[in-house]
PDB file of C-alpha atoms in Angstrom:
ATOM      1  CA  MET A 368     -30.252   1.503  79.639  1.00 48.00           C
ATOM      2  CA  LYS A 369     -27.148   2.618  77.841  1.00 49.00           C
ATOM      3  CA  SER A 370     -26.932  -0.516  75.670  1.00 48.00           C
ATOM      4  CA  SER A 371     -30.504  -0.219  74.433  1.00 47.00           C
ATOM      5  CA  LEU A 372     -29.831   3.261  73.085  1.00 46.00           C
ATOM      6  CA  ILE A 373     -26.878   2.028  71.019  1.00 48.00           C
ATOM      7  CA  VAL A 374     -28.975  -0.726  69.436  1.00 46.00           C
ATOM      8  CA  ALA A 375     -31.719   1.731  68.594  1.00 44.00           C
ATOM      9  CA  ALA A 376     -29.255   4.120  66.993  1.00 44.00           C
ATOM     10  CA  ALA A 377     -27.697   1.316  64.958  1.00 45.00           C
ATOM     11  CA  THR A 378     -31.107   0.179  63.782  1.00 45.00           C
ATOM     12  CA  THR A 379     -32.029   3.691  62.722  1.00 47.00           C
ATOM     13  CA  SER A 380     -28.793   4.158  60.712  1.00 47.00           C
ATOM     14  CA  CYS A 381     -29.246   0.798  58.969  1.00 48.00           C
ATOM     15  CA  ALA A 382     -32.724   1.730  57.934  1.00 48.00           C
ATOM     16  CA  HIS A 383     -31.496   4.928  56.310  1.00 52.00           C
ATOM     17  CA  ALA A 384     -28.686   3.145  54.485  1.00 52.00           C
ATOM     18  CA  PHE A 385     -31.066   1.135  52.306  1.00 52.00           C
ATOM     19  CA  VAL A 386     -33.444   3.944  51.375  1.00 53.00           C
ATOM     20  CA  PRO A 387     -33.023   4.646  47.605  1.00 55.00           C
ATOM     21  CA  THR A 388     -31.892   8.192  46.892  1.00 56.00           C
ATOM     22  CA  THR A 389     -33.611   8.348  43.472  1.00 54.00           C
ATOM     23  CA  PRO A 390     -36.795   6.682  42.278  1.00 54.00           C
ATOM     24  CA  ALA A 391     -36.326   3.292  40.559  1.00 51.00           C
ATOM     25  CA  THR A 392     -38.259   4.429  37.510  1.00 51.00           C
ATOM     26  CA  SER A 393     -35.716   7.134  36.597  1.00 49.00           C
ATOM     27  CA  ARG A 394     -32.811   4.654  36.790  1.00 52.00           C
ATOM     28  CA  THR A 395     -34.667   2.281  34.485  1.00 49.00           C
ATOM     29  CA  SER A 396     -35.329   4.980  31.906  1.00 49.00           C
ATOM     30  CA  VAL A 397     -31.650   6.006  31.875  1.00 49.00           C
ATOM     31  CA  SER A 398     -30.465   2.451  31.272  1.00 49.00           C
ATOM     32  CA  LEU A 399     -32.967   1.994  28.423  1.00 52.00           C
ATOM     33  CA  ASN A 400     -31.872   5.193  26.672  1.00 58.00           C
ATOM     34  CA  MET A 401     -28.123   4.519  26.942  1.00 57.00           C
ATOM     35  CA  GLY A 402     -26.685   1.694  24.820  1.00 58.00           C
ATOM     36  CA  LEU A 403     -23.414  -0.122  25.490  1.00 59.00           C
ATOM     37  CA  PHE A 404     -21.573   1.470  22.498  1.00 57.00           C
ATOM     38  CA  ASP A 405     -23.198   4.894  22.498  1.00 57.00           C
ATOM     39  CA  GLY A 406     -20.014   6.445  23.838  1.00 58.00           C
ATOM     40  CA  VAL A 407     -18.006   4.849  21.035  1.00 53.00           C
ATOM     41  CA  LYS A 408     -20.439   6.170  18.442  1.00 52.00           C
ATOM     42  CA  GLU A 409     -20.124   9.671  19.801  1.00 56.00           C
ATOM     43  CA  ALA A 410     -16.333   9.474  19.728  1.00 56.00           C
ATOM     44  CA  PHE A 411     -15.873   7.823  16.322  1.00 54.00           C
ATOM     45  CA  GLY A 412     -19.136   8.360  14.442  1.00 50.00           C
ATOM     46  CA  SER A 413     -22.061   6.000  13.944  1.00 47.00           C
ATOM     47  CA  ASP A 414     -19.914   3.412  12.150  1.00 49.00           C
ATOM     48  CA  GLY A 415     -17.017   3.636  14.608  1.00 50.00           C
ATOM     49  CA  MET A 416     -14.778   5.079  11.861  1.00 54.00           C
ATOM     50  CA  GLY A 417     -15.613   8.782  12.003  1.00 55.00           C
ATOM     51  CA  GLU A 418     -13.327  11.529  10.820  1.00 57.00           C
ATOM     52  CA  LEU A 419      -9.965  11.578  12.541  1.00 56.00           C
ATOM     53  CA  GLY A 420      -9.074  15.033  13.838  1.00 62.00           C
ATOM     54  CA  LYS A 421      -5.608  16.399  13.146  1.00 62.00           C
ATOM     55  CA  GLU A 422      -4.834  16.573  16.877  1.00 65.00           C
ATOM     56  CA  ARG A 423      -5.669  12.850  17.267  1.00 68.00           C
ATOM     57  CA  GLU A 424      -3.620  11.605  14.309  1.00 68.00           C
ATOM     58  CA  THR A 425      -0.758   9.265  15.283  1.00 70.00           C
ATOM     59  CA  PRO A 426       2.199   7.837  13.305  1.00 67.00           C
ATOM     60  CA  ILE A 427       0.392   4.494  12.983  1.00 70.00           C
ATOM     61  CA  ASP A 428      -2.579   6.342  11.454  1.00 67.00           C
ATOM     62  CA  ARG A 429      -0.292   7.860   8.816  1.00 68.00           C
ATOM     63  CA  TRP A 430       1.455   4.521   8.218  1.00 67.00           C
ATOM     64  CA  MET A 431      -1.868   2.710   7.742  1.00 68.00           C
ATOM     65  CA  GLY A 432      -3.246   5.498   5.570  1.00 68.00           C
ATOM     66  CA  TRP A 433      -5.754   6.668   8.179  1.00 67.00           C
ATOM     67  CA  ASN A 434      -4.680  10.287   7.832  1.00 64.00           C
ATOM     68  CA  ALA A 435      -6.739  13.097   9.232  1.00 56.00           C
ATOM     69  CA  LYS A 436      -9.142  14.618   6.731  1.00 56.00           C
ATOM     70  CA  THR A 437      -8.639  18.225   5.821  1.00 55.00           C
ATOM     71  CA  GLU A 438     -11.506  20.566   5.151  1.00 53.00           C
ATOM     72  CA  ASP A 439     -10.378  21.284   1.603  1.00 54.00           C
ATOM     73  CA  ALA A 440      -9.774  17.611   0.746  1.00 51.00           C
ATOM     74  CA  PRO A 441     -12.163  16.116  -1.825  1.00 55.00           C
ATOM     75  CA  GLN A 442     -14.827  13.886  -0.319  1.00 54.00           C
ATOM     76  CA  GLN A 443     -14.505  11.219  -3.013  1.00 55.00           C
ATOM     77  CA  SER A 444     -11.392  10.322  -4.947  1.00 54.00           C
ATOM     78  CA  VAL A 445     -11.732   9.314  -8.584  1.00 57.00           C
ATOM     79  CA  THR A 446      -9.088   7.090 -10.160  1.00 61.00           C
ATOM     80  CA  LYS A 447      -7.655   8.751 -13.234  1.00 66.00           C
ATOM     81  CA  ALA A 448      -5.426   7.367 -15.964  1.00 62.00           C
ATOM     82  CA  PRO A 449      -1.788   8.504 -15.834  1.00 68.00           C
ATOM     83  CA  VAL A 450      -1.028  11.675 -17.777  1.00 79.00           C
ATOM     84  CA  ASP A 451       1.238   9.746 -20.171  1.00 83.00           C
ATOM     85  CA  PHE A 452      -1.235   6.874 -20.685  1.00 90.00           C
ATOM     86  CA  ILE A 453      -1.294   5.346 -24.179  1.00 92.00           C
ATOM     87  CA  ASP A 454      -4.163   3.009 -25.018  1.00 93.00           C
ATOM     88  CA  SER A 455      -2.818  -0.277 -26.356  1.00 93.00           C
ATOM     89  CA  MET A 456      -6.268  -1.201 -27.666  1.00 92.00           C
ATOM     90  CA  ASP A 457      -6.359   1.756 -30.040  1.00 93.00           C
ATOM     91  CA  ALA A 458      -5.046   0.966 -33.530  1.00 94.00           C
ATOM     92  CA  LYS A 459      -3.841   4.566 -33.898  1.00 95.00           C
ATOM     93  CA  ASN A 460      -1.070   3.807 -31.390  1.00 96.00           C
ATOM     94  CA  TYR A 461       0.512   1.184 -33.660  1.00 96.00           C
ATOM     95  CA  ILE A 462       2.837   1.680 -36.611  1.00 96.00           C
ATOM     96  CA  SER A 463       4.031  -0.736 -39.261  1.00 95.00           C
ATOM     97  CA  THR A 464       6.776  -0.754 -41.860  1.00 96.00           C
ATOM     98  CA  SER A 465       8.556  -3.177 -44.163  1.00 96.00           C
ATOM     99  CA  LEU A 466      12.361  -3.206 -44.149  1.00 96.00           C
ATOM    100  CA  VAL A 467      15.136  -5.078 -45.908  1.00 95.00           C
ATOM    101  CA  LYS A 468      17.844  -6.807 -43.895  1.00 93.00           C
ATOM    102  CA  PRO A 469      20.113  -5.777 -42.340  1.00 93.00           C
ATOM    103  CA  MET A 470      17.649  -3.358 -40.773  1.00 96.00           C
ATOM    104  CA  GLY A 471      20.041  -1.577 -38.412  1.00 96.00           C
ATOM    105  CA  ILE A 472      17.738  -1.810 -35.373  1.00 97.00           C
ATOM    106  CA  VAL A 473      19.203  -2.475 -31.932  1.00 97.00           C
ATOM    107  CA  PHE A 474      16.639  -4.241 -29.770  1.00 97.00           C
ATOM    108  CA  GLU A 475      16.552  -4.540 -25.983  1.00 96.00           C
ATOM    109  CA  GLU A 476      14.507  -6.878 -23.794  1.00 96.00           C
ATOM    110  CA  ASN A 477      11.792  -5.486 -21.504  1.00 93.00           C
ATOM    111  CA  ASP A 478      11.748  -6.271 -17.789  1.00 90.00           C
ATOM    112  CA  SER A 479      11.249  -9.967 -17.081  1.00 84.00           C
ATOM    113  CA  GLU A 480       7.729  -9.364 -15.714  1.00 85.00           C
ATOM    114  CA  PHE A 481       6.594  -8.286 -19.198  1.00 87.00           C
ATOM    115  CA  GLY A 482       8.850  -9.982 -21.727  1.00 89.00           C
ATOM    116  CA  GLY A 483       9.003  -8.842 -25.328  1.00 94.00           C
ATOM    117  CA  ILE A 484      11.529  -6.498 -26.949  1.00 97.00           C
ATOM    118  CA  PHE A 485      11.672  -2.823 -27.872  1.00 97.00           C
ATOM    119  CA  VAL A 486      13.803  -0.576 -30.082  1.00 97.00           C
ATOM    120  CA  LEU A 487      16.809   0.702 -28.161  1.00 97.00           C
ATOM    121  CA  GLU A 488      18.446   2.612 -31.020  1.00 97.00           C
ATOM    122  CA  ILE A 489      18.662   2.838 -34.789  1.00 97.00           C
ATOM    123  CA  SER A 490      22.003   2.667 -36.568  1.00 96.00           C
ATOM    124  CA  GLU A 491      23.054   5.542 -38.824  1.00 95.00           C
ATOM    125  CA  GLY A 492      22.732   4.929 -42.550  1.00 94.00           C
ATOM    126  CA  SER A 493      20.579   1.811 -42.003  1.00 95.00           C
ATOM    127  CA  SER A 494      17.390   0.929 -43.854  1.00 95.00           C
ATOM    128  CA  ALA A 495      15.436   1.661 -40.641  1.00 96.00           C
ATOM    129  CA  GLU A 496      16.886   5.186 -40.458  1.00 96.00           C
ATOM    130  CA  THR A 497      16.216   5.819 -44.151  1.00 95.00           C
ATOM    131  CA  ASP A 498      12.619   4.620 -43.735  1.00 96.00           C
ATOM    132  CA  GLY A 499      12.118   6.909 -40.723  1.00 96.00           C
ATOM    133  CA  THR A 500       9.056   5.142 -39.323  1.00 96.00           C
ATOM    134  CA  ILE A 501      10.528   3.435 -36.277  1.00 97.00           C
ATOM    135  CA  ARG A 502      11.603   5.323 -33.140  1.00 96.00           C
ATOM    136  CA  PRO A 503      13.538   4.255 -30.037  1.00 97.00           C
ATOM    137  CA  GLY A 504      11.114   2.935 -27.426  1.00 96.00           C
ATOM    138  CA  ASP A 505       8.731   1.293 -29.920  1.00 97.00           C
ATOM    139  CA  GLN A 506       7.551  -2.138 -28.742  1.00 97.00           C
ATOM    140  CA  LEU A 507       7.817  -4.943 -31.326  1.00 97.00           C
ATOM    141  CA  ILE A 508       4.457  -6.675 -31.726  1.00 97.00           C
ATOM    142  CA  SER A 509       4.730  -8.846 -34.816  1.00 96.00           C
ATOM    143  CA  VAL A 510       7.089  -9.957 -37.568  1.00 96.00           C
ATOM    144  CA  GLY A 511       5.195 -10.743 -40.771  1.00 93.00           C
ATOM    145  CA  ASP A 512       2.075 -12.522 -39.575  1.00 91.00           C
ATOM    146  CA  LYS A 513       3.718 -13.914 -36.424  1.00 94.00           C
ATOM    147  CA  LYS A 514       3.028 -12.337 -33.045  1.00 95.00           C
ATOM    148  CA  VAL A 515       6.192 -11.814 -30.984  1.00 96.00           C
ATOM    149  CA  SER A 516       4.885  -9.583 -28.182  1.00 94.00           C
ATOM    150  CA  GLY A 517       5.810 -10.986 -24.791  1.00 93.00           C
ATOM    151  CA  LEU A 518       8.326 -13.498 -26.199  1.00 94.00           C
ATOM    152  CA  PRO A 519      11.849 -13.854 -24.752  1.00 94.00           C
ATOM    153  CA  PHE A 520      14.595 -11.820 -26.468  1.00 95.00           C
ATOM    154  CA  GLU A 521      16.177 -14.672 -28.473  1.00 95.00           C
ATOM    155  CA  GLU A 522      12.848 -16.008 -29.687  1.00 95.00           C
ATOM    156  CA  ALA A 523      11.486 -12.622 -30.770  1.00 95.00           C
ATOM    157  CA  LEU A 524      14.716 -11.613 -32.526  1.00 94.00           C
ATOM    158  CA  GLY A 525      15.001 -15.072 -34.079  1.00 95.00           C
ATOM    159  CA  THR A 526      11.689 -14.489 -35.873  1.00 95.00           C
ATOM    160  CA  ILE A 527      13.271 -11.564 -37.765  1.00 95.00           C
ATOM    161  CA  ILE A 528      16.459 -13.490 -38.513  1.00 94.00           C
ATOM    162  CA  ASP A 529      14.565 -16.549 -39.758  1.00 94.00           C
ATOM    163  CA  SER A 530      12.296 -14.544 -42.067  1.00 93.00           C
ATOM    164  CA  THR A 531      12.896 -15.302 -45.764  1.00 92.00           C
ATOM    165  CA  ASP A 532      10.916 -12.317 -47.092  1.00 92.00           C
ATOM    166  CA  ASP A 533      12.771  -9.713 -49.157  1.00 92.00           C
ATOM    167  CA  GLU A 534      11.161  -7.039 -47.011  1.00 95.00           C
ATOM    168  CA  VAL A 535      10.119  -7.968 -43.504  1.00 96.00           C
ATOM    169  CA  LYS A 536       6.920  -6.394 -42.201  1.00 95.00           C
ATOM    170  CA  LEU A 537       7.241  -5.191 -38.611  1.00 96.00           C
ATOM    171  CA  VAL A 538       4.436  -3.895 -36.383  1.00 96.00           C
ATOM    172  CA  PHE A 539       5.212  -1.807 -33.295  1.00 97.00           C
ATOM    173  CA  PHE A 540       3.254  -0.364 -30.396  1.00 97.00           C
ATOM    174  CA  ARG A 541       4.275   3.239 -29.794  1.00 96.00           C
ATOM    175  CA  GLY A 542       4.162   3.352 -26.007  1.00 93.00           C
ATOM    176  CA  ALA A 543       5.732   2.044 -22.817  1.00 92.00           C
ATOM    177  CA  SER A 544       5.726  -1.661 -21.970  1.00 93.00           C
ATOM    178  CA  LYS A 545       3.552  -1.059 -18.873  1.00 91.00           C
ATOM    179  CA  PHE A 546       0.712   0.093 -21.145  1.00 92.00           C
ATOM    180  CA  LEU A 547       1.084  -2.872 -23.494  1.00 93.00           C
ATOM    181  CA  TYR A 548       1.625  -5.685 -20.958  1.00 91.00           C
ATOM    182  CA  GLY A 549       0.336  -4.246 -17.668  1.00 82.00           C
ATOM    183  CA  PRO A 550      -3.202  -4.445 -16.254  1.00 85.00           C
ATOM    184  CA  ALA A 551      -4.391  -1.870 -18.800  1.00 82.00           C
ATOM    185  CA  GLY A 552      -2.715  -3.687 -21.701  1.00 89.00           C
ATOM    186  CA  ALA A 553      -4.385  -5.039 -24.800  1.00 90.00           C
ATOM    187  CA  SER A 554      -6.069  -8.414 -24.540  1.00 90.00           C
ATOM    188  CA  THR A 555      -4.608 -11.400 -26.371  1.00 90.00           C
ATOM    189  CA  GLU A 556      -7.719 -11.673 -28.535  1.00 92.00           C
ATOM    190  CA  TRP A 557      -7.538  -8.015 -29.546  1.00 93.00           C
ATOM    191  CA  LEU A 558      -3.849  -8.270 -30.514  1.00 93.00           C
ATOM    192  CA  ASP A 559      -4.409 -11.481 -32.475  1.00 92.00           C
ATOM    193  CA  GLU A 560      -7.166  -9.869 -34.523  1.00 92.00           C
ATOM    194  CA  PHE A 561      -5.146  -6.703 -35.023  1.00 92.00           C
ATOM    195  CA  ILE A 562      -2.110  -8.620 -36.321  1.00 91.00           C
ATOM    196  CA  LYS A 563      -4.317 -10.594 -38.711  1.00 88.00           C
ATOM    197  CA  GLY A 564      -5.511  -7.293 -40.119  1.00 83.00           C
ATOM    198  CA  GLU A 565      -9.089  -7.754 -38.982  1.00 65.00           C
ATOM    199  CA  LYS A 566     -11.160  -4.776 -37.902  1.00 56.00           C
ATOM    200  CA  VAL A 567     -10.828  -4.392 -34.143  1.00 53.00           C
ATOM    201  CA  GLU A 568     -12.714  -2.289 -31.633  1.00 55.00           C
ATOM    202  CA  ALA A 569     -11.382  -0.862 -28.393  1.00 47.00           C
TER     203      ALA A 569
END
């Protein structure tokens, strides 16, 4: 008699163990409304790259440039030209003069990535000083009708030395080498036309 009661109790408890606590329909609706990455979207934004709060910014974020956005920061950055930018495709930024030799100009070579030479200094009492057109920092572009921009030091200077003209015509760009030879520099075609004296457009 005692053993039959134990079996009945066990059967009753097993039956209760498999009774669902919530209706199956509600579980199905929850799983349909909740996507796998919904939690990620809520944490990081719809694209997974939402704004990074200041309290969540880490050193690796700063190192990778993922800095936290400030409220007063502009939403869109616009690339602007440097304050000292000089357009090398504008004829107004070039000067020319004709000098007798010896000219009294001390030239220096630009960094190897650019090539070409520029005026380092002008000797006192020289024809270049008397003329007054050239300034230190001017980039030599052409000698006579020959383009020397970008040439190695010896080759560019040799063009002046080898000239047989009584007065040698020199053309200079009045600006830094990075604006003449860098990504924003004048194109080869533009310089060639400019040296030939043809009308050029920026």
